[in-house]
Structure formats: structure tokens, C-alpha cells
CSV table of C-alpha atoms in Angstrom, one decimal:
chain,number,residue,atom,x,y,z
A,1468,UNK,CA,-13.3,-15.3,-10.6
A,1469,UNK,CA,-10.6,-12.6,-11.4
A,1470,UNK,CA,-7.4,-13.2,-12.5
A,1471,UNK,CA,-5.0,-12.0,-10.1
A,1472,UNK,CA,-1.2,-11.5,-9.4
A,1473,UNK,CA,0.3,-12.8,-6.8
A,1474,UNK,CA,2.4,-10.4,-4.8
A,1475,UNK,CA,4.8,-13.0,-3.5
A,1476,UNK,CA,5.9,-14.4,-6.7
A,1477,UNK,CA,6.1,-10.6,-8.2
A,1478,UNK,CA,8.3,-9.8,-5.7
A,1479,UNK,CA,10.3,-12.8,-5.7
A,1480,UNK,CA,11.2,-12.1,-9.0
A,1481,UNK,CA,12.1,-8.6,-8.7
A,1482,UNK,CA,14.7,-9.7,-6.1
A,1483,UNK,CA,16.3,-12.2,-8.1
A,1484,UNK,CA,16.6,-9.6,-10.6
A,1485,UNK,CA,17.5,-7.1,-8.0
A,1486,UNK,CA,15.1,-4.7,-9.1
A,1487,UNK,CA,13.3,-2.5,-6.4
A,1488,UNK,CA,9.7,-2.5,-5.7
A,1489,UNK,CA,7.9,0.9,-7.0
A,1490,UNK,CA,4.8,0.5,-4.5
A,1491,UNK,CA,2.5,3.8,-4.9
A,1492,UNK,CA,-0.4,4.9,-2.8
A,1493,UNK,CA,-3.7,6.0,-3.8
A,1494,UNK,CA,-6.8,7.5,-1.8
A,1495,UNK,CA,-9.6,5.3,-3.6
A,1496,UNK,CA,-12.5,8.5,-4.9
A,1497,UNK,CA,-10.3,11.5,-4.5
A,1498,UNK,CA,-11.0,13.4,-6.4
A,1499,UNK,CA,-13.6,11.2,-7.8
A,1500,UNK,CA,-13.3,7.3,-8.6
A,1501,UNK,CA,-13.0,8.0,-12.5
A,1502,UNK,CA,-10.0,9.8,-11.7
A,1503,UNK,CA,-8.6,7.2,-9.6
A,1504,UNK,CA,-9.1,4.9,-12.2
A,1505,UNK,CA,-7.2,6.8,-14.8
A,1506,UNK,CA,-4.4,7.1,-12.1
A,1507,UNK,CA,-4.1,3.6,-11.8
A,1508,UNK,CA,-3.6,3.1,-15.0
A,1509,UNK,CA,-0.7,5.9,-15.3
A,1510,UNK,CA,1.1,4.5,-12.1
A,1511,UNK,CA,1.1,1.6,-13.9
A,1512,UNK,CA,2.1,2.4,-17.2
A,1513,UNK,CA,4.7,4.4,-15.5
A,1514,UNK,CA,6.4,0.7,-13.5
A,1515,UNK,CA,4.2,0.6,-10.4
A,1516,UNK,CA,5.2,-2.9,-9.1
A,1517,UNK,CA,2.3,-3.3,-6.2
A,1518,UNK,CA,-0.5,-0.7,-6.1
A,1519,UNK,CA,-1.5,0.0,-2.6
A,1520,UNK,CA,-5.4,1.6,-2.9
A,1521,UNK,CA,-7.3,3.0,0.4
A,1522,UNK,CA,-10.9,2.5,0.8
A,1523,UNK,CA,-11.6,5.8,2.7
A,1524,UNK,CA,-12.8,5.8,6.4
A,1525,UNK,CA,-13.7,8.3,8.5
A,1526,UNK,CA,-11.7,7.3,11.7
A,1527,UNK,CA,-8.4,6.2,9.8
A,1528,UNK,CA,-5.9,5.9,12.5
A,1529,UNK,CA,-2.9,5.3,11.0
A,1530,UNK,CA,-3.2,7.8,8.1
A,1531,UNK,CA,-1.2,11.9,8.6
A,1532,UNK,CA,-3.2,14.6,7.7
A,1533,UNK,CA,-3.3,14.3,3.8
A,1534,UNK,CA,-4.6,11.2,3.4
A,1535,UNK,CA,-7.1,11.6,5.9
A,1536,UNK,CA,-8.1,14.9,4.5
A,1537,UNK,CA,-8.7,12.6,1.0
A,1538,UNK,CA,-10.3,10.3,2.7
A,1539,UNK,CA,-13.3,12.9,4.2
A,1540,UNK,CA,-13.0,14.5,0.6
A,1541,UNK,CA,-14.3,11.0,-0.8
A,1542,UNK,CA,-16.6,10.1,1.9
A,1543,UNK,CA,-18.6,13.4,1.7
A,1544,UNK,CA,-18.1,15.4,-1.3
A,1545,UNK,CA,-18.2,12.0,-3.6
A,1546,UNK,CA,-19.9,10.0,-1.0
A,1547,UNK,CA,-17.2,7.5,-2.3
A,1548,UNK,CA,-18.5,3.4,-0.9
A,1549,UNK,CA,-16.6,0.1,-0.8
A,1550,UNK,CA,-19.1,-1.1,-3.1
A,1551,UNK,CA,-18.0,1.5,-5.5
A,1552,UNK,CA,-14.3,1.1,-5.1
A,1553,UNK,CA,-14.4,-2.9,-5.5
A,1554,UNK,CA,-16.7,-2.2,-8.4
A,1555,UNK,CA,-14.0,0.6,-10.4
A,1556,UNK,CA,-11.2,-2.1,-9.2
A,1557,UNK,CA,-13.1,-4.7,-11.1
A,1558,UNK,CA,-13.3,-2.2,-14.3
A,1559,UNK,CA,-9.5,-1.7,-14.2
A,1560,UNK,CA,-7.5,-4.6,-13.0
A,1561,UNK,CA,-8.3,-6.2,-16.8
A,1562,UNK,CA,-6.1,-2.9,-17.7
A,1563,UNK,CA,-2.9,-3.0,-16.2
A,1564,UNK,CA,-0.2,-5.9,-14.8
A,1565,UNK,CA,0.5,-4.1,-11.5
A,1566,UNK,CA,-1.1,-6.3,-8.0
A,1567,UNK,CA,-3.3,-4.1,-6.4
A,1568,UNK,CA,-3.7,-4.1,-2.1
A,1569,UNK,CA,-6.7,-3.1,-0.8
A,1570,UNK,CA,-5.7,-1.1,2.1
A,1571,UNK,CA,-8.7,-1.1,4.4
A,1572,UNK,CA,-9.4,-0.4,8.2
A,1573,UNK,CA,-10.7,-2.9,10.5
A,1574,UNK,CA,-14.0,-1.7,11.1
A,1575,UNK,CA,-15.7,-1.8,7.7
A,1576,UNK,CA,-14.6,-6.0,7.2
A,1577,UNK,CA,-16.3,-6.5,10.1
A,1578,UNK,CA,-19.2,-4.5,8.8
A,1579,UNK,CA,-19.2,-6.5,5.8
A,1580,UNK,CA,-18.3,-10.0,7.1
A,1581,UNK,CA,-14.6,-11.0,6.3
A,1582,UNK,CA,-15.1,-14.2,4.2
A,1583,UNK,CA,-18.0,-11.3,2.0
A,1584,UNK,CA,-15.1,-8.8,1.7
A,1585,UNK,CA,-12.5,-11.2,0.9
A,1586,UNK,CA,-14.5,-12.9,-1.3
A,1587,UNK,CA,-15.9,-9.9,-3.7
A,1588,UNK,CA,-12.3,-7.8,-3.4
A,1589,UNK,CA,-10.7,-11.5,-4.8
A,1590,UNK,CA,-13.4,-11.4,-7.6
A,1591,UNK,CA,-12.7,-7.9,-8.2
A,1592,UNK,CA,-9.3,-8.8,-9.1
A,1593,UNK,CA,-7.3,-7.7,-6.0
A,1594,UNK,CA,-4.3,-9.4,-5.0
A,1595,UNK,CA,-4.0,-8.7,-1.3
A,1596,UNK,CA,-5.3,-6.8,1.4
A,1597,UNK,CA,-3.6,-4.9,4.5
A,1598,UNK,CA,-5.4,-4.0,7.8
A,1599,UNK,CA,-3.2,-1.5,9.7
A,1600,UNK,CA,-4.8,-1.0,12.6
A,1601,UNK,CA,-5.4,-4.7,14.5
A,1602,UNK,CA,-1.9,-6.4,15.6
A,1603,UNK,CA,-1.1,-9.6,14.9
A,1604,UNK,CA,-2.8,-11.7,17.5
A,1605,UNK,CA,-6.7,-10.7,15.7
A,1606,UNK,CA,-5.1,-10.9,12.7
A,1607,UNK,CA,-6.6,-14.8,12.2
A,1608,UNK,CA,-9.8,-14.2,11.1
A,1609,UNK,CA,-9.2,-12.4,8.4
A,1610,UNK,CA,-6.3,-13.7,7.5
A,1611,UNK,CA,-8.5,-17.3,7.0
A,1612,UNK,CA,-11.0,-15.6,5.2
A,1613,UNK,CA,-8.3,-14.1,2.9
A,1614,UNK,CA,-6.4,-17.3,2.3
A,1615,UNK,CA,-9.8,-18.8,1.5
A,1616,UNK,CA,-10.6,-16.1,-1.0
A,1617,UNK,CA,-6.8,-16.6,-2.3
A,1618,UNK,CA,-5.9,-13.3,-1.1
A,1619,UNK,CA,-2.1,-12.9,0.7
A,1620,UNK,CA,-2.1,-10.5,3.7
A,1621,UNK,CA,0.3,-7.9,4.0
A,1622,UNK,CA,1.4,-6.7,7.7
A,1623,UNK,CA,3.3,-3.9,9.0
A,1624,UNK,CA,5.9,-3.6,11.4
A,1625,UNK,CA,7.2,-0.3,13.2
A,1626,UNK,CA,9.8,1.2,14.6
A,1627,UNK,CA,9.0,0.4,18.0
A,1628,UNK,CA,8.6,-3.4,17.7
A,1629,UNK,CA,10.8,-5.8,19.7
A,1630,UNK,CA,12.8,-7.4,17.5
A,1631,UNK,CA,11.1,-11.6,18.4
A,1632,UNK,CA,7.7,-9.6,17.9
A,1633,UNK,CA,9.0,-8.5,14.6
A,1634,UNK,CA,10.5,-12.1,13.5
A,1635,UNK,CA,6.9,-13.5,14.1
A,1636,UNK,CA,5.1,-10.5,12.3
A,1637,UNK,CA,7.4,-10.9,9.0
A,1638,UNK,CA,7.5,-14.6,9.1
A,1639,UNK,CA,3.4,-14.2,9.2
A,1640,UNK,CA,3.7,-11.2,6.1
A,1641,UNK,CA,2.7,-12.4,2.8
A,1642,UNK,CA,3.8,-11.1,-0.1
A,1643,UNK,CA,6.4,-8.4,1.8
A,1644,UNK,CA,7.3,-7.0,5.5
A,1645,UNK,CA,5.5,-3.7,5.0
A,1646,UNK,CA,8.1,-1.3,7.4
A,1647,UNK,CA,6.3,1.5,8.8
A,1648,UNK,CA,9.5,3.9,9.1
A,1649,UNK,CA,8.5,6.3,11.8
A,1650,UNK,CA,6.7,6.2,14.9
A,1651,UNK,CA,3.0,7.9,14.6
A,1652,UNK,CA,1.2,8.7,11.3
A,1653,UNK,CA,1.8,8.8,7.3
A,1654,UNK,CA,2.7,11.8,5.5
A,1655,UNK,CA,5.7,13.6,3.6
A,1656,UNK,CA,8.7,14.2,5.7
A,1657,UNK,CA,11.8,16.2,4.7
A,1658,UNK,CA,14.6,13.6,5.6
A,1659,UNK,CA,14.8,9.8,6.3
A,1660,UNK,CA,15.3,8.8,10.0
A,1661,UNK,CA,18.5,6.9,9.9
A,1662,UNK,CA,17.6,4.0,12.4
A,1663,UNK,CA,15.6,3.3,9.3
A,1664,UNK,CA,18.7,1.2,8.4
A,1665,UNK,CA,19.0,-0.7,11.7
A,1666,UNK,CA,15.3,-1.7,11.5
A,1667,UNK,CA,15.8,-2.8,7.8
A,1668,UNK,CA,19.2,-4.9,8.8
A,1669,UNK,CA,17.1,-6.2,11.8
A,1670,UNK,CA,14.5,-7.7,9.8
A,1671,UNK,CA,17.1,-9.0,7.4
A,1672,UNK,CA,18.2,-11.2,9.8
A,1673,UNK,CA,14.9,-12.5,10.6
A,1674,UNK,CA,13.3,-12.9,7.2
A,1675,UNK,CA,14.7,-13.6,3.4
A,1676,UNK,CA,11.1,-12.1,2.3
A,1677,UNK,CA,11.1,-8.7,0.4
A,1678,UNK,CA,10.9,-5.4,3.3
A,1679,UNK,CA,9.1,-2.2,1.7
A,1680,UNK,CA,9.6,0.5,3.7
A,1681,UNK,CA,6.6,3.3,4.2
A,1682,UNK,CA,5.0,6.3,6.0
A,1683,UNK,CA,7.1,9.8,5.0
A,1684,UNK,CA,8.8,9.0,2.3
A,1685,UNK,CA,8.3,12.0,-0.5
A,1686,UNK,CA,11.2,12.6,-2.7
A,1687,UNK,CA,13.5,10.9,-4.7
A,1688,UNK,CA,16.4,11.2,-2.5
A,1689,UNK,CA,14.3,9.5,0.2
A,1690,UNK,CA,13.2,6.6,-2.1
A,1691,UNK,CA,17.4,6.5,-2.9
A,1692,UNK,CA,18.3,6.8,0.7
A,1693,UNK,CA,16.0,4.0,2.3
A,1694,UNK,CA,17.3,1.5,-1.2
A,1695,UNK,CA,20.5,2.5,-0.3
A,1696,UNK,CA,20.2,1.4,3.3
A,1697,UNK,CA,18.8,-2.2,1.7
A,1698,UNK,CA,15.5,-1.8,1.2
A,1699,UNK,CA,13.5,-4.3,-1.9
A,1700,UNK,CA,10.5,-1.9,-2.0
A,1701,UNK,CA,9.7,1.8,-1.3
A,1702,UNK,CA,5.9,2.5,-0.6
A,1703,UNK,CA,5.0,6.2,-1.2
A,1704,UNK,CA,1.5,7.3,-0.3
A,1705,UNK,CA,0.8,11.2,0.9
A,1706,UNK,CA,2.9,12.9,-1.6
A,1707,UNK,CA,1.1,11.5,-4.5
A,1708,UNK,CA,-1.8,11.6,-2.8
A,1709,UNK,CA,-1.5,15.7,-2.4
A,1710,UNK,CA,-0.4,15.9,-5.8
A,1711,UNK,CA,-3.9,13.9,-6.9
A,1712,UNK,CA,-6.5,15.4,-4.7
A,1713,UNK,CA,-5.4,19.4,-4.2
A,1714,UNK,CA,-4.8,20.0,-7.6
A,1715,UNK,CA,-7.1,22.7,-9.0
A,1716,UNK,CA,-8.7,20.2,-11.5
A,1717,UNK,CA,-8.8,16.5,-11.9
A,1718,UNK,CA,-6.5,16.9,-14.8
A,1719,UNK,CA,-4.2,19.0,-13.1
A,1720,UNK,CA,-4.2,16.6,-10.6
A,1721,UNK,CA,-3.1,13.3,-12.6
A,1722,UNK,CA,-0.3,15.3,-14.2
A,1723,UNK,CA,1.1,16.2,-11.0
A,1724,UNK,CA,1.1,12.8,-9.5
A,1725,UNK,CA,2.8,11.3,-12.8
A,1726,UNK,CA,5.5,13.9,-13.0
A,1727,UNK,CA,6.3,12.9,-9.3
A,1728,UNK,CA,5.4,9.2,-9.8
A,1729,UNK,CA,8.0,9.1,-13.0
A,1730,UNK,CA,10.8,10.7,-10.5
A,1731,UNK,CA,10.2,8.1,-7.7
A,1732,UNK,CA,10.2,5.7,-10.2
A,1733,UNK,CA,13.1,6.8,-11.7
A,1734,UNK,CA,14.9,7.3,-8.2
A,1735,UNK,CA,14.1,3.7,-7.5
A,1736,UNK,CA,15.5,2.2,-10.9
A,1737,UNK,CA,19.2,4.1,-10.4
């Protein structure tokens, strides 16, 4: 069985030290899984703390424009499979220090079986695993089949959730409160909305675990703004991912996404 990091303990640390959670995004086989291997390994290198990886899906719900465009990109021009993700994962966890999440929609688990899945993303050295789009009363079998495989399961909260609802949803979080910042999809918005900073107060006073805040953030002011309004950890997903995957060569692609991955990072060390 893999070695793996556990995301609570990571975290825990990086509060005491009050140090703030770098948690990038990738679309797992855009533009090709060697490529996404490679950019693991940079986001790493470069301070990643968590490593959030999608397994790409053709119905993906909770995912803007970009990332579903990487997603179909994957599916049919590298006919990308979870077989092949958790088998590139298993090549490059050895590599690097960063906890990696598998980010994965409902619909292929059940597919699979949830103790399978849990069992062979565990062995392939993953860390955690975060369904977005079942709510926390369905969330029990997997989340027995994770804790079984010794995987901790990450769940998101939103802007529109009563504030009891979101007490019970961080108090059943492992790892972190992932905080879904706006209302509807992912992708790169221009400003920060500023109830942000109520939501991130609110769960404050209903949890003492880490909140990571995600969906639209793009820029290093964002990444500053949300820290500045309390945040431990700032997830950024579609900018990197558009850096990655629309470049006009692999190449290209990773030296986009580490020029902006070094300024988030930097943004989030200040």
C-alpha cells in the first residue's frame, strides 16, 4: 500500500505555522496525462500544499466552462480513463510531498464500486477524495468506503447554505471545509464577491478546521483578498487549467501554468 499524506495533519501544521494553503487544480489528461504528470511535479516543486486532480467526466456539474472544455478534451481526443489517471498518480506520488485529492463525480464510484475506487486510488498514493455533486445526507457510503481505504473526504459548502447545515457539513469535512465562493459553476472571475468574508467568519465560528476557499479565484489579488478576509487555503482551478490545456503546445502549456502558479504562490506567501 502507498504511502500517503494525510491532509489533516498537513494542514494542521500549516496553521500553527500560519502559513496559507497553496491548493492548485488540475484537469487529469489535458493535454495528455504525461503532461499532467510533469505539471504535478512543477506545482509541487513550486509549494503546492494539497493537489486537487479531476478525473474527467462528461456530465461535470459543478465545473464553468474551462474545465469542462478540458475535461471533453481528455475524454475524446486522449480518451483519457480512471484506470489511466490512478495508474500516472501511482507513477508520480513517489515524486513529490504535496497530498493529492482526487476530485471525482458521483457517477463513475458507483460505476466502479466505492470500497474498488477507494481502495486502488489509496494504493495509488492519494490522500483524499472529494465528490461535489451528492450532499451530505448520501455522502455515507463513500465516505465508509474511504475511511476503510484510509482516505479523508473533503466536502464543500456554498454560499447558499444555512448556516446549522454548514456547522454539520464542516464538522463532517476531513482534512478542510472546501468553500465554494460563488453560487453556480467554477471558472476565473474578475473580482472576489465580498460576502466571501461573512461566509468565511460564519464557518469560523462553527469549526477550528482549516476553510479553503474555491470556484473563481484567478489572480493574485484574489488569492490576497480571500487570505485577507481569513482564509487558511486558496484553491485555484480554471485559470491554471486554461493556462495548461489552450496553450499552443504541451510545453507552452506547462510554462504558462508555472509562471501563474509561482504568482499565486507567491500572492499566498506575502
Amino acid at each position: 500500500m502507498a504511502q500517503t499524506v494525510s491532509i489533516s495533519e498537513h494542514m494542521r501544521k500549516l496553521k500553527q505555522q500560519h502559513r496559507i494553503a497553496f491548493i492548485p487544480f488540475l484537469m487529469s489528461g489535458d493535454p495528455n496525462l504525461a503532461t499532467t504528470s510533469k505539471a504535478i511535479q512543477i506545482l509541487d516543486q513550486l509549494g503546492a500544499d494539497v493537489i486537487e486532480l479531476g478525473v474527467p467526466y462528461s456530465d461535470p456539474l459543478a465545473d464553468g466552462p474551462t474545465i469542462h472544455a478540458a475535461a471533453t478534451r481528455a475524454l475524446l481526443e486522449q480518451h483519457v480513463t480512471l484506470d489511466q489517471v490512478l495508474s500516472m498518480v501511482k507513477d508520480v506520488t513517489p515524486l513529490i510531498s504535496a497530498p493529492i485529492i482526487l476530485f471525482i463525480y458521483y457517477n463513475p464510484i458507483t460505476a466502479r464500486g466505492p470500497e474498488k475506487l477507494c481502495q486502488q486510488a489509496k494504493a495509488a498514493g492519494i490522500s483524499g477524495i472529494l465528490v461535489p455533486d451528492i450532499p451530505l445526507e448520501e455522502t455515507g457510503q463513500i465516505r465508509e468506503a474511504a475511511s476503510s481505504a484510509g482516505l479523508e473526504l473533503v466536502l464543500l459548502t456554498t454560499p447558499t447554505t444555512p448556516k446549522e447545515r454548514m456547522q454539520a457539513i464542516a464538522k463532517a469535512s476531513q482534512g478542510f471545509v472546501y468553500l465554494v465562493s460563488v453560487t453556480g459553476v467554477t471558472g476565473s472571475r474578475v473580482s472576489m464577491e465580498s460576502r466571501v468574508e461573512g461566509l468565511i467568519s460564519m464557518l469560523h465560528e462553527v469549526t477550528d478546521k482549516s476553510v479553503a476557499v474555491g470556484f473563481g479565484i484567478s489572480a493574485p489579488d484574489a488569492a490576497q483578498q480571500v487570505v485577507s478576509w481569513g482564509a487558511e487555503g486558496v484553491i485555484v482551478g480554471s485559470a491554471l487549467v486554461k493556462a495548461l490545456g489552450e496553450a499552443p503546445t504541451p510545453e507552452a502549456g506547462l510554462q504558462a501554468m508555472q509562471t501563474l502558479a509561482q504568482q499565486l504562490r507567491d500572492a499566498t506567501n506575502n
